[in-house]
Tab-separated table of C-alpha atoms in Angstrom:
chain	number	residue	atom	x	y	z
E	298	MET	CA	-53.013	-9.506	2.238
E	299	PRO	CA	-51.930	-12.921	0.838
E	300	HIS	CA	-49.968	-15.024	3.289
E	301	SER	CA	-46.763	-14.895	1.218
E	302	HIS	CA	-46.934	-11.090	0.959
E	303	HIS	CA	-47.558	-10.821	4.695
E	304	HIS	CA	-44.522	-13.040	5.324
E	305	ILE	CA	-42.310	-10.822	3.119
E	306	PHE	CA	-43.586	-7.674	4.849
E	307	SER	CA	-42.747	-9.211	8.256
E	308	LEU	CA	-39.234	-10.038	7.097
E	309	LEU	CA	-38.733	-6.481	5.787
E	310	ALA	CA	-39.980	-5.028	9.063
E	311	LEU	CA	-37.572	-7.288	10.949
E	312	VAL	CA	-34.652	-6.159	8.758
E	313	VAL	CA	-35.497	-2.469	9.249
E	314	LEU	CA	-35.853	-2.947	13.006
E	315	THR	CA	-32.483	-4.758	13.159
E	316	VAL	CA	-30.745	-1.938	11.295
E	317	LEU	CA	-32.263	0.687	13.581
E	318	VAL	CA	-31.271	-1.229	16.687
E	319	GLY	CA	-27.790	-1.828	15.271
E	320	CYS	CA	-27.355	1.897	14.699
E	321	GLN	CA	-28.663	3.044	18.045
E	322	GLN	CA	-26.681	5.689	19.888
E	323	HIS	CA	-24.680	4.637	22.921
E	324	SER	CA	-24.387	6.865	25.951
E	325	VAL	CA	-21.850	7.086	28.728
E	326	PRO	CA	-23.147	5.480	31.967
E	327	SER	CA	-24.174	7.940	34.662
E	328	GLU	CA	-23.341	5.546	37.515
E	329	TYR	CA	-20.145	3.536	37.657
E	330	SER	CA	-17.255	2.591	39.889
E	331	GLU	CA	-13.683	3.658	39.188
E	332	VAL	CA	-10.939	1.118	38.351
E	333	ASN	CA	-7.372	2.379	38.719
E	334	GLU	CA	-5.946	0.356	35.839
E	335	LEU	CA	-6.000	0.555	32.066
E	336	PRO	CA	-8.539	-1.590	30.229
E	337	ARG	CA	-7.200	-4.678	28.457
E	338	ILE	CA	-8.126	-3.950	24.856
E	339	TYR	CA	-7.264	-5.558	21.534
E	340	PRO	CA	-5.606	-4.236	19.534
E	341	ASP	CA	-3.578	-2.320	22.117
E	342	TYR	CA	-4.096	1.334	21.180
E	343	ALA	CA	-3.250	2.882	24.548
E	344	ASP	CA	-0.753	5.730	24.239
E	345	VAL	CA	-0.047	5.172	20.533
E	346	THR	CA	0.797	7.892	18.021
E	347	ILE	CA	-1.345	7.875	14.876
E	348	PRO	CA	-1.402	9.804	11.584
E	349	VAL	CA	-4.153	12.396	11.274
E	350	ASN	CA	-5.546	10.560	8.224
E	351	ILE	CA	-5.687	6.995	9.610
E	352	ALA	CA	-8.872	4.874	9.580
E	353	PRO	CA	-10.827	4.556	12.853
E	354	LEU	CA	-9.150	2.546	15.622
E	355	SER	CA	-11.744	-0.131	16.364
E	356	PHE	CA	-11.071	-2.277	19.424
E	357	LEU	CA	-12.655	-4.772	21.805
E	358	LEU	CA	-12.379	-5.465	25.522
E	359	ASP	CA	-10.063	-8.428	25.974
E	360	GLN	CA	-11.604	-9.418	29.314
E	361	PRO	CA	-15.023	-10.625	30.527
E	362	SER	CA	-17.753	-8.066	29.852
E	363	ASP	CA	-21.495	-7.834	29.168
E	364	GLY	CA	-21.008	-4.734	27.055
E	365	MET	CA	-18.830	-1.689	26.742
E	366	VAL	CA	-18.923	2.022	25.968
E	367	ALA	CA	-15.957	4.125	24.888
E	368	ARG	CA	-15.783	7.913	24.775
E	369	PHE	CA	-13.166	9.660	22.624
E	370	SER	CA	-12.849	13.362	23.428
E	371	PHE	CA	-10.833	16.417	22.504
E	372	GLY	CA	-11.800	19.865	23.776
E	373	GLU	CA	-15.566	20.266	23.401
E	374	SER	CA	-15.848	17.427	20.841
E	375	GLU	CA	-16.538	13.829	21.675
E	376	LEU	CA	-17.350	10.548	19.967
E	377	VAL	CA	-19.155	7.769	21.836
E	378	CYS	CA	-19.515	4.178	20.650
E	379	GLY	CA	-20.090	0.817	22.246
E	380	GLY	CA	-21.844	-2.524	22.322
E	381	GLU	CA	-19.816	-5.709	22.008
E	382	ASN	CA	-16.965	-3.739	20.396
E	383	CYS	CA	-15.911	-0.138	19.941
E	384	CYS	CA	-16.182	0.773	16.247
E	385	PRO	CA	-16.137	4.575	15.753
E	386	ASP	CA	-18.165	6.056	12.912
E	387	PRO	CA	-15.680	6.908	10.094
E	388	ASP	CA	-17.044	10.426	9.482
E	389	ASP	CA	-17.135	11.286	13.183
E	390	TRP	CA	-13.641	9.826	13.613
E	391	ARG	CA	-12.241	11.889	10.743
E	392	GLU	CA	-13.756	15.057	12.178
E	393	LEU	CA	-12.328	14.339	15.646
E	394	THR	CA	-8.803	13.470	14.466
E	395	THR	CA	-8.737	16.566	12.252
E	396	GLN	CA	-9.643	18.756	15.236
E	397	ALA	CA	-7.130	16.969	17.485
E	398	SER	CA	-4.245	17.105	14.995
E	399	GLY	CA	-1.056	17.822	16.946
E	400	HIS	CA	-2.800	17.044	20.250
E	401	ASP	CA	-4.158	14.076	22.221
E	402	ILE	CA	-7.511	12.334	22.140
E	403	LYS	CA	-8.650	11.164	25.576
E	404	VAL	CA	-10.188	7.672	25.624
E	405	GLU	CA	-12.433	6.508	28.481
E	406	VAL	CA	-13.593	2.887	28.480
E	407	TYR	CA	-16.607	1.692	30.488
E	408	SER	CA	-17.401	-1.983	30.999
E	409	LYS	CA	-20.612	-3.618	32.210
E	410	HIS	CA	-20.270	-6.755	34.304
E	411	GLU	CA	-23.045	-8.466	36.254
E	412	GLY	CA	-25.301	-5.449	35.839
E	413	ALA	CA	-22.829	-2.852	37.140
E	414	TRP	CA	-20.664	-0.393	35.176
E	415	LYS	CA	-17.045	0.427	35.871
E	416	ARG	CA	-14.786	3.040	34.338
E	417	TYR	CA	-11.164	2.219	33.631
E	418	LYS	CA	-8.223	4.568	33.849
E	419	PRO	CA	-8.314	6.790	30.722
E	420	PHE	CA	-5.565	6.656	28.110
E	421	GLN	CA	-4.420	8.946	25.309
E	422	ILE	CA	-4.122	8.580	21.557
E	423	HIS	CA	-1.597	11.065	20.188
E	424	VAL	CA	-2.672	12.492	16.815
E	425	SER	CA	0.294	13.531	14.713
E	426	PRO	CA	-0.232	16.196	12.046
E	427	ASP	CA	2.131	14.063	9.932
E	428	SER	CA	-0.057	12.159	7.497
E	429	ILE	CA	0.788	8.726	6.118
E	430	ASP	CA	0.687	7.589	2.497
E	431	PRO	CA	-2.931	6.639	1.771
E	432	TYR	CA	-2.296	3.071	0.565
E	433	ILE	CA	-0.413	-0.011	1.663
E	434	SER	CA	0.113	-3.287	-0.194
E	435	TYR	CA	1.126	-6.683	1.147
E	436	ARG	CA	1.115	-10.357	0.311
E	437	LEU	CA	-1.418	-12.441	2.245
E	438	ILE	CA	-0.063	-15.948	2.685
E	439	SER	CA	-1.288	-19.040	4.542
E	440	PRO	CA	0.985	-20.888	6.988
E	441	SER	CA	0.573	-24.170	5.128
E	442	TYR	CA	3.424	-25.581	3.025
E	443	VAL	CA	0.994	-27.567	0.890
E	444	THR	CA	-1.400	-24.845	-0.289
E	445	TYR	CA	1.123	-22.049	-0.688
E	446	GLU	CA	-0.408	-21.232	-4.087
E	447	GLU	CA	-3.418	-19.773	-2.279
E	448	LEU	CA	-2.007	-16.297	-1.867
E	449	THR	CA	-2.693	-12.798	-3.096
E	450	ILE	CA	-1.035	-9.414	-3.270
E	451	ASN	CA	-3.594	-7.008	-1.794
E	452	GLN	CA	-3.851	-3.259	-1.409
E	453	ARG	CA	-5.609	-1.433	1.377
E	454	CYS	CA	-6.583	2.193	1.806
E	455	LEU	CA	-5.210	3.304	5.177
E	456	GLU	CA	-7.748	6.132	5.409
E	457	ASN	CA	-10.610	3.617	5.523
E	458	TYR	CA	-10.960	-0.171	5.451
E	459	ASP	CA	-11.252	-0.684	1.676
E	460	GLU	CA	-9.147	-3.635	0.494
E	461	ARG	CA	-8.718	-4.990	-3.049
E	462	VAL	CA	-6.689	-7.730	-4.688
E	463	ILE	CA	-3.839	-6.555	-6.922
E	464	TYR	CA	-3.124	-10.080	-8.152
E	465	ASP	CA	-4.423	-13.529	-7.185
E	466	ASN	CA	-1.921	-16.368	-7.454
E	467	MET	CA	-4.696	-18.835	-8.392
E	468	LEU	CA	-5.393	-17.022	-11.690
E	469	CYS	CA	-2.433	-18.875	-13.228
E	470	SER	CA	-2.310	-21.925	-10.958
E	471	ASN	CA	-4.010	-25.253	-11.513
E	472	GLU	CA	-4.035	-28.687	-9.893
E	473	LYS	CA	-0.924	-29.805	-11.765
E	474	ASP	CA	1.118	-26.607	-12.060
E	475	GLY	CA	1.360	-24.063	-9.289
E	476	GLN	CA	2.660	-20.530	-9.116
E	477	CYS	CA	4.111	-18.311	-6.393
E	478	ILE	CA	3.983	-14.508	-6.556
E	479	ASN	CA	6.202	-12.298	-4.419
E	480	CYS	CA	8.353	-9.196	-3.950
E	481	HIS	CA	6.027	-6.396	-5.072
E	482	ASN	CA	7.965	-3.133	-5.172
E	483	TYR	CA	7.407	0.458	-6.353
E	484	GLN	CA	9.493	3.322	-7.675
E	485	GLN	CA	9.187	6.180	-5.176
E	486	TYR	CA	5.825	4.976	-3.810
E	487	ASN	CA	4.322	5.247	-7.310
E	488	PRO	CA	1.684	2.516	-7.925
E	489	GLY	CA	2.024	3.153	-11.671
E	490	ARG	CA	5.638	1.966	-11.564
E	491	MET	CA	5.787	-1.410	-9.890
E	492	GLN	CA	7.105	-4.919	-10.276
E	493	PHE	CA	6.481	-8.383	-8.846
E	494	HIS	CA	7.731	-11.891	-9.540
E	495	ALA	CA	5.900	-15.075	-10.432
E	496	ARG	CA	7.748	-18.338	-9.779
E	497	HIS	CA	7.259	-21.812	-11.272
E	498	ASN	CA	4.311	-22.150	-13.668
E	499	GLN	CA	4.331	-19.336	-16.276
E	500	GLY	CA	6.910	-17.550	-14.151
E	501	GLY	CA	8.633	-14.285	-14.873
E	502	THR	CA	8.962	-10.731	-13.610
E	503	VAL	CA	6.027	-8.393	-14.218
E	504	ILE	CA	7.045	-4.778	-14.823
E	505	VAL	CA	4.492	-1.950	-14.793
E	506	TYR	CA	5.692	1.418	-16.075
E	507	ASP	CA	3.221	4.250	-16.700
E	508	GLY	CA	0.441	2.030	-18.034
E	509	LYS	CA	2.583	-0.501	-19.875
E	510	VAL	CA	2.556	-4.021	-18.403
E	511	SER	CA	5.228	-6.474	-19.546
E	512	LYS	CA	6.629	-9.853	-18.548
E	513	ILE	CA	10.395	-10.289	-18.429
E	514	ASN	CA	12.232	-13.604	-18.424
E	515	MET	CA	15.292	-12.657	-16.394
E	516	LYS	CA	16.948	-16.071	-16.366
E	517	ASN	CA	20.287	-15.895	-18.133
E	518	ASP	CA	23.412	-18.078	-18.176
E	519	SER	CA	25.573	-15.112	-17.150
E	520	ILE	CA	23.739	-14.464	-13.858
E	521	LEU	CA	23.083	-16.692	-10.849
E	522	SER	CA	19.289	-16.675	-11.104
E	523	ALA	CA	16.396	-14.477	-12.108
E	524	GLY	CA	15.993	-11.343	-9.973
E	525	VAL	CA	14.684	-11.837	-6.431
E	526	TYR	CA	14.785	-8.932	-3.934
E	527	PRO	CA	14.246	-5.640	-5.828
E	528	THR	CA	14.945	-1.945	-5.374
E	529	TRP	CA	13.940	0.684	-7.953
E	530	HIS	CA	16.328	3.519	-8.603
E	531	PRO	CA	14.637	6.758	-7.417
E	532	TRP	CA	14.285	8.111	-10.970
E	533	LEU	CA	16.167	6.001	-13.533
E	534	LYS	CA	14.404	3.174	-15.387
E	535	MET	CA	16.552	0.745	-13.484
E	536	ILE	CA	16.022	-1.929	-10.846
E	537	VAL	CA	18.780	-3.573	-8.805
E	538	TYR	CA	18.064	-7.124	-7.657
E	539	SER	CA	19.765	-9.750	-5.604
E	540	THR	CA	19.881	-13.133	-7.326
E	541	ASN	CA	19.522	-15.977	-4.859
E	542	LEU	CA	19.760	-19.763	-4.674
E	543	THR	CA	17.320	-20.097	-1.784
E	544	SER	CA	16.430	-23.233	0.190
E	545	GLN	CA	14.438	-24.026	3.294
E	546	THR	CA	14.863	-26.557	6.089
E	547	PHE	CA	12.941	-27.348	9.277
E	548	HIS	CA	14.355	-27.291	12.804
E	549	THR	CA	13.566	-30.213	15.080
E	550	ARG	CA	14.664	-28.630	18.364
E	551	ASP	CA	14.509	-24.871	17.954
E	552	LEU	CA	11.902	-22.203	18.673
E	553	ASN	CA	12.653	-20.852	15.186
E	554	LYS	CA	10.756	-23.563	13.324
E	555	ILE	CA	12.068	-22.933	9.823
E	556	GLU	CA	15.396	-21.886	8.354
E	557	VAL	CA	15.449	-20.150	4.980
E	558	PHE	CA	18.934	-19.599	3.593
E	559	ASP	CA	20.923	-18.820	0.456
E	560	SER	CA	23.665	-21.114	-0.819
E	561	GLY	CA	24.533	-18.421	-3.344
E	562	SER	CA	23.541	-14.786	-3.941
E	563	ASP	CA	24.773	-11.882	-6.092
E	564	LEU	CA	23.653	-8.381	-7.104
E	565	ILE	CA	22.517	-7.464	-10.621
E	566	ALA	CA	21.236	-4.275	-12.288
E	567	PHE	CA	18.365	-4.390	-14.782
E	568	ASP	CA	17.702	-1.681	-17.383
E	569	VAL	CA	13.895	-1.542	-17.742
E	570	GLU	CA	13.972	0.415	-21.029
E	571	ASN	CA	16.633	-1.570	-22.890
E	572	ASN	CA	15.859	-4.937	-21.252
E	573	GLU	CA	19.520	-5.454	-20.354
E	574	VAL	CA	21.055	-6.937	-17.227
E	575	THR	CA	24.559	-6.956	-15.732
E	576	ASN	CA	26.313	-8.230	-12.608
E	577	ILE	CA	27.261	-5.701	-9.915
E	578	GLU	CA	28.635	-7.960	-7.153
E	579	ASN	CA	29.220	-11.689	-7.669
E	580	ALA	CA	32.190	-12.713	-5.536
E	581	ASP	CA	32.225	-16.472	-4.955
E	582	ASP	CA	32.924	-16.131	-1.221
E	583	GLU	CA	30.304	-13.417	-0.544
E	584	LEU	CA	26.527	-13.775	-0.159
E	585	GLU	CA	25.070	-10.426	-1.280
E	586	VAL	CA	21.385	-9.699	-0.662
E	587	PHE	CA	18.724	-7.044	0.071
E	588	PRO	CA	19.810	-4.065	-2.062
E	589	PHE	CA	18.240	-0.660	-1.361
E	590	TRP	CA	18.835	2.707	-3.025
E	591	ALA	CA	19.545	5.835	-1.011
E	592	PRO	CA	16.958	8.525	-1.916
E	593	ASP	CA	19.552	10.655	-3.740
E	594	GLY	CA	20.113	7.789	-6.198
E	595	LYS	CA	23.883	7.967	-5.723
E	596	MET	CA	24.430	5.197	-3.182
E	597	LEU	CA	23.320	1.554	-3.160
E	598	TYR	CA	23.096	-0.172	0.226
E	599	TYR	CA	23.021	-3.947	0.616
E	600	CYS	CA	23.939	-6.820	2.942
E	601	SER	CA	26.673	-9.393	2.477
E	602	ALA	CA	28.049	-12.352	4.439
E	603	HIS	CA	31.506	-13.820	3.925
E	604	PHE	CA	31.364	-17.595	3.498
E	605	VAL	CA	34.010	-19.799	1.884
E	606	TYR	CA	32.773	-23.068	0.374
E	607	ASN	CA	34.899	-26.146	-0.055
E	608	ASP	CA	34.716	-28.133	-3.284
E	609	THR	CA	33.998	-31.534	-1.756
E	610	THR	CA	30.513	-31.042	-0.266
E	611	ASP	CA	27.207	-29.826	-1.689
E	612	ARG	CA	26.889	-26.064	-1.117
E	613	GLY	CA	23.409	-26.359	0.366
E	614	VAL	CA	24.606	-28.960	2.868
E	615	GLN	CA	27.512	-26.725	3.876
E	616	THR	CA	25.170	-23.775	4.381
E	617	ILE	CA	22.830	-25.837	6.575
E	618	ARG	CA	25.705	-27.121	8.708
E	619	HIS	CA	27.116	-23.649	9.252
E	620	ALA	CA	23.844	-21.659	9.190
E	621	LYS	CA	24.325	-20.110	12.638
E	622	GLU	CA	27.842	-18.955	11.738
E	623	ILE	CA	26.706	-16.919	8.709
E	624	LYS	CA	26.531	-13.240	9.687
E	625	TYR	CA	25.562	-10.443	7.292
E	626	ASN	CA	27.068	-6.942	7.413
E	627	ILE	CA	25.754	-3.790	5.709
E	628	TYR	CA	27.718	-2.275	2.833
E	629	ARG	CA	27.181	0.422	0.246
E	630	LYS	CA	28.473	1.247	-3.219
E	631	SER	CA	28.627	4.694	-4.794
E	632	PHE	CA	26.799	5.141	-8.104
E	633	ASN	CA	27.076	7.694	-10.897
E	634	PRO	CA	23.618	8.184	-12.491
E	635	GLU	CA	25.207	9.738	-15.592
E	636	THR	CA	27.627	6.902	-16.420
E	637	LYS	CA	25.723	4.145	-14.523
E	638	GLU	CA	28.991	3.048	-12.953
E	639	PHE	CA	29.305	1.639	-9.432
E	640	GLY	CA	32.245	2.239	-7.104
E	641	PRO	CA	33.894	-0.273	-4.737
E	642	ARG	CA	32.014	-1.467	-1.679
E	643	GLN	CA	32.307	0.356	1.652
E	644	MET	CA	31.495	-1.063	5.083
E	645	VAL	CA	28.564	0.702	6.782
E	646	PHE	CA	27.746	-1.527	9.774
E	647	ARG	CA	29.712	-4.510	11.059
E	648	ALA	CA	27.064	-6.703	12.623
E	649	ASP	CA	29.473	-9.649	12.889
E	650	SER	CA	31.574	-7.664	15.378
E	651	LEU	CA	28.532	-7.943	17.689
E	652	ASP	CA	28.189	-11.623	16.724
E	653	LYS	CA	24.956	-10.647	14.950
E	654	SER	CA	23.566	-10.518	11.426
E	655	ALA	CA	22.027	-7.442	9.764
E	656	THR	CA	19.411	-7.533	7.003
E	657	LEU	CA	16.917	-5.338	5.141
E	658	PRO	CA	18.634	-1.922	5.087
E	659	ARG	CA	16.132	0.889	4.425
E	660	ILE	CA	17.119	4.565	4.180
E	661	SER	CA	14.719	7.303	5.316
E	662	PRO	CA	13.582	9.681	2.536
E	663	ASP	CA	15.705	12.531	3.957
E	664	GLY	CA	18.783	10.274	3.684
E	665	ARG	CA	19.630	10.563	7.369
E	666	TYR	CA	18.518	7.284	8.958
E	667	LEU	CA	19.300	3.685	8.073
E	668	MET	CA	16.819	1.228	9.565
E	669	PHE	CA	17.601	-2.490	9.439
E	670	THR	CA	16.742	-5.794	11.082
E	671	LEU	CA	19.237	-7.405	13.443
E	672	GLY	CA	19.203	-11.059	14.464
E	673	GLN	CA	21.572	-13.728	15.695
E	674	TYR	CA	22.442	-15.116	12.276
E	675	GLY	CA	21.297	-15.631	8.685
E	676	CYS	CA	19.283	-13.530	6.267
E	677	PHE	CA	15.649	-14.620	6.712
E	678	HIS	CA	14.795	-12.925	9.978
E	679	ILE	CA	11.032	-13.190	9.610
E	680	TRP	CA	11.458	-16.709	11.086
E	681	HIS	CA	13.752	-15.574	13.921
E	682	ARG	CA	12.088	-14.639	17.199
E	683	ASP	CA	15.119	-12.633	18.352
E	684	ALA	CA	14.987	-10.289	15.335
E	685	ASP	CA	14.591	-6.581	16.167
E	686	LEU	CA	14.628	-3.271	14.329
E	687	TRP	CA	17.798	-1.178	14.668
E	688	MET	CA	18.622	2.270	13.321
E	689	MET	CA	21.792	4.143	12.422
E	690	ASP	CA	22.056	7.924	12.200
E	691	LEU	CA	24.142	8.243	9.034
E	692	SER	CA	25.149	11.807	9.973
E	693	THR	CA	26.772	10.725	13.268
E	694	GLY	CA	27.259	6.955	12.953
E	695	GLU	CA	25.265	6.427	16.160
E	696	VAL	CA	23.482	3.059	16.068
E	697	GLY	CA	21.203	1.054	18.355
E	698	PRO	CA	17.879	-0.768	18.713
E	699	VAL	CA	14.609	1.101	18.059
E	700	SER	CA	13.267	0.051	21.455
E	701	ALA	CA	9.874	1.746	21.084
E	702	LEU	CA	9.073	-0.393	18.028
E	703	ASN	CA	10.467	-3.736	19.191
E	704	SER	CA	8.758	-6.534	21.113
E	705	HIS	CA	9.537	-9.930	22.656
E	706	ASP	CA	8.932	-11.548	19.267
E	707	THR	CA	9.885	-11.083	15.619
E	708	GLU	CA	10.216	-7.690	13.942
E	709	SER	CA	11.405	-8.018	10.370
E	710	TYR	CA	10.390	-6.353	7.091
E	711	HIS	CA	9.918	-2.567	7.236
E	712	SER	CA	9.421	0.410	4.926
E	713	TRP	CA	9.393	4.177	5.407
E	714	SER	CA	6.550	6.503	4.473
E	715	SER	CA	7.302	9.022	1.720
E	716	ASN	CA	7.536	11.884	4.249
E	717	GLY	CA	9.879	9.876	6.475
E	718	ARG	CA	7.700	10.233	9.566
E	719	TRP	CA	6.231	6.705	9.621
E	720	VAL	CA	7.522	3.162	9.407
E	721	VAL	CA	5.329	0.155	8.668
E	722	PHE	CA	6.842	-3.150	9.740
E	723	SER	CA	6.048	-6.844	10.172
E	724	SER	CA	5.717	-8.142	13.722
E	725	ARG	CA	4.681	-11.415	15.363
E	726	ARG	CA	4.085	-9.880	18.789
E	727	ASP	CA	0.407	-10.885	18.923
E	728	ASP	CA	0.734	-14.659	18.928
E	729	GLY	CA	4.193	-15.600	17.663
E	730	GLY	CA	2.750	-17.361	14.634
E	731	PHE	CA	1.480	-14.734	12.201
E	732	THR	CA	3.115	-11.564	10.917
E	733	ARG	CA	0.920	-8.470	10.957
E	734	PRO	CA	1.611	-4.855	9.990
E	735	PHE	CA	2.377	-2.326	12.700
E	736	ILE	CA	2.848	1.393	12.091
E	737	GLY	CA	5.164	3.569	14.173
E	738	HIS	CA	5.952	7.289	14.169
E	739	VAL	CA	9.579	8.451	13.870
E	740	ASP	CA	10.215	12.149	14.481
E	741	ALA	CA	12.864	14.353	12.834
E	742	GLN	CA	15.363	13.464	15.575
E	743	GLY	CA	14.886	9.732	14.975
E	744	LYS	CA	12.794	9.153	18.125
E	745	ALA	CA	10.152	6.465	17.641
E	746	SER	CA	6.777	6.198	19.399
E	747	LYS	CA	4.723	3.198	20.457
E	748	PRO	CA	3.372	1.594	17.255
E	749	PHE	CA	-0.181	0.499	16.498
E	750	GLU	CA	-1.544	-2.493	14.625
E	751	LEU	CA	-3.143	-1.921	11.221
E	752	PRO	CA	-6.748	-0.858	12.071
E	753	MET	CA	-9.538	-3.135	10.869
E	754	ALA	CA	-13.314	-2.626	10.642
E	755	SER	CA	-13.767	-5.634	12.938
E	756	PRO	CA	-11.336	-5.447	15.876
E	757	ASP	CA	-10.847	-9.229	15.963
E	758	ALA	CA	-10.173	-9.556	12.219
E	759	HIS	CA	-6.433	-10.198	12.572
E	760	ARG	CA	-6.845	-12.844	15.264
E	761	LEU	CA	-9.523	-14.666	13.269
E	762	SER	CA	-7.473	-14.656	10.071
E	763	MET	CA	-5.168	-17.573	9.282
E	764	LYS	CA	-2.910	-15.539	6.995
E	765	SER	CA	0.304	-13.607	7.455
E	766	TYR	CA	0.973	-10.173	6.011
E	767	ASN	CA	4.188	-10.259	3.992
E	768	ILE	CA	6.215	-7.271	2.707
E	769	PRO	CA	4.111	-4.246	3.746
E	770	GLU	CA	4.888	-1.435	1.267
E	771	LEU	CA	3.413	2.072	1.392
E	772	MET	CA	2.078	3.736	-1.789
E	773	ARG	CA	0.812	7.154	-2.833
E	774	GLY	CA	-2.335	5.633	-4.356
E	775	PRO	CA	-3.871	2.369	-5.567
E	776	VAL	CA	-2.685	0.087	-8.356
E	777	ASP	CA	-5.471	0.424	-10.952
E	778	ILE	CA	-4.572	-2.526	-13.202
E	779	ALA	CA	-7.053	-5.426	-13.023
E	780	PRO	CA	-5.805	-8.779	-11.662
E	781	GLN	CA	-6.919	-10.495	-14.879
E	782	THR	CA	-4.702	-8.133	-16.910
E	783	PHE	CA	-1.697	-9.337	-14.911
E	784	ALA	CA	-2.789	-12.946	-15.452
E	785	ASP	CA	-3.099	-12.435	-19.204
E	786	VAL	CA	0.425	-10.965	-19.322
E	787	LEU	CA	1.842	-13.817	-17.224
E	788	LYS	CA	0.385	-16.353	-19.658
E	789	THR	CA	2.570	-14.937	-22.453
E	790	GLU	CA	6.119	-16.121	-23.125
E	791	GLY	CA	7.824	-13.031	-21.742
E	792	THR	CA	10.768	-11.107	-23.135
E	793	PRO	CA	14.210	-12.622	-22.445
E	794	VAL	CA	16.845	-10.291	-20.998
E	795	LYS	CA	20.133	-9.580	-22.744
E	796	TYR	CA	23.304	-9.765	-20.673
E	797	VAL	CA	25.761	-6.872	-21.072
E	798	GLN	CA	29.077	-6.047	-19.415
E	799	LYS	CA	27.893	-2.517	-18.614
E	800	LEU	CA	24.533	-0.739	-18.700
E	801	ARG	CA	24.167	2.065	-21.211
């Protein structure tokens, strides 16, 4: 055999051997000592409640170890994995969770240290028969304020680890002119009816409706700004937005490093079919933001803070000076889908009576629960370490923190699953610096369970990533439009909106 051929054959043999070794079966140690404490694992999956259709929960030992083995068992079935990390086989995992639906999986972790094995106190993973929507989308954004153009909107299948880019900000950015994409949103979890914004270079609002992709120029002299925070009506071709004059400052002596605030904000309604827009709420002494439709389509929830400006000082300067005094309450307005008329606003939750500020109202699909974020002040709670998730039972008016979901650090953006049994939310509990998606179960009585971090194929993937997950939104399926198609549409002029006094 020629030398070169022999060399290639040796390399192939090495590759095959590596694959076989990498796929070797792990077995539970026969000799070990007992440790009466739970293993320190990352992510923390001890005693969490998971959907029956979730991807495998891979984890690692977050303490010194020369190797580990984990056994997952239910009844007569078991799944064993190990090595440096615990990464269950997807097919075996699916079979085990299906069998354990409505019950608990027992997890035993064994660790090898200095040649000896020890077995930690077992823990449970509760498998709910409630499934979760199969897809989630989010914006992945770097912490830098210089390279903010390097961001994408991605989608991930929750039933496995498949992730794809919906749109890449760099497709329309260049060295001279940058772009910023944000606020992806769907009508009733439908990936075929979505929208997102592009700011700055070739900016506009991208609307997808049943295969048609269009770019809308929503800037108009009769409204404060183009649309910002969106909410699709449950069935009408209509999106309500807040319009915001948003600024950002940096704290010099505060744990909350950055302050993002509005010096002006209103509510507008946009008719997708007729390309018409109108004001809903635009009082000069109110800062309206974060609209959200109730699932029956007959009530619009939103937040508003009362703030009176004087005429002698720049509005942005006034907002900065009084930032910690600005408290948002939750309101709602009735809506008639036939006439498209809104009623007067009604108070839902007075956060300022607690000397707090409420943001991001989200109604459960059954219309019973209102989940929101509560912080000390302001409207951009993703930067506030004190921010927690709260919930109101709209049938009784009972309200309080969702303690099972909250942590010592930031909880902010959240969205319900389509069956109302799951909430995905942004949290900074891992390291205080990066937001990551956590998923928590909420039962029919509004009781939440310990949440779990979005599972990854590599357990350390989140900690090794330098990006935050922004606006986690659940979907019934994937967006199937190519990123380049969105880029091509964004490079067009876009259709200007027409302002009307009332939608048709």
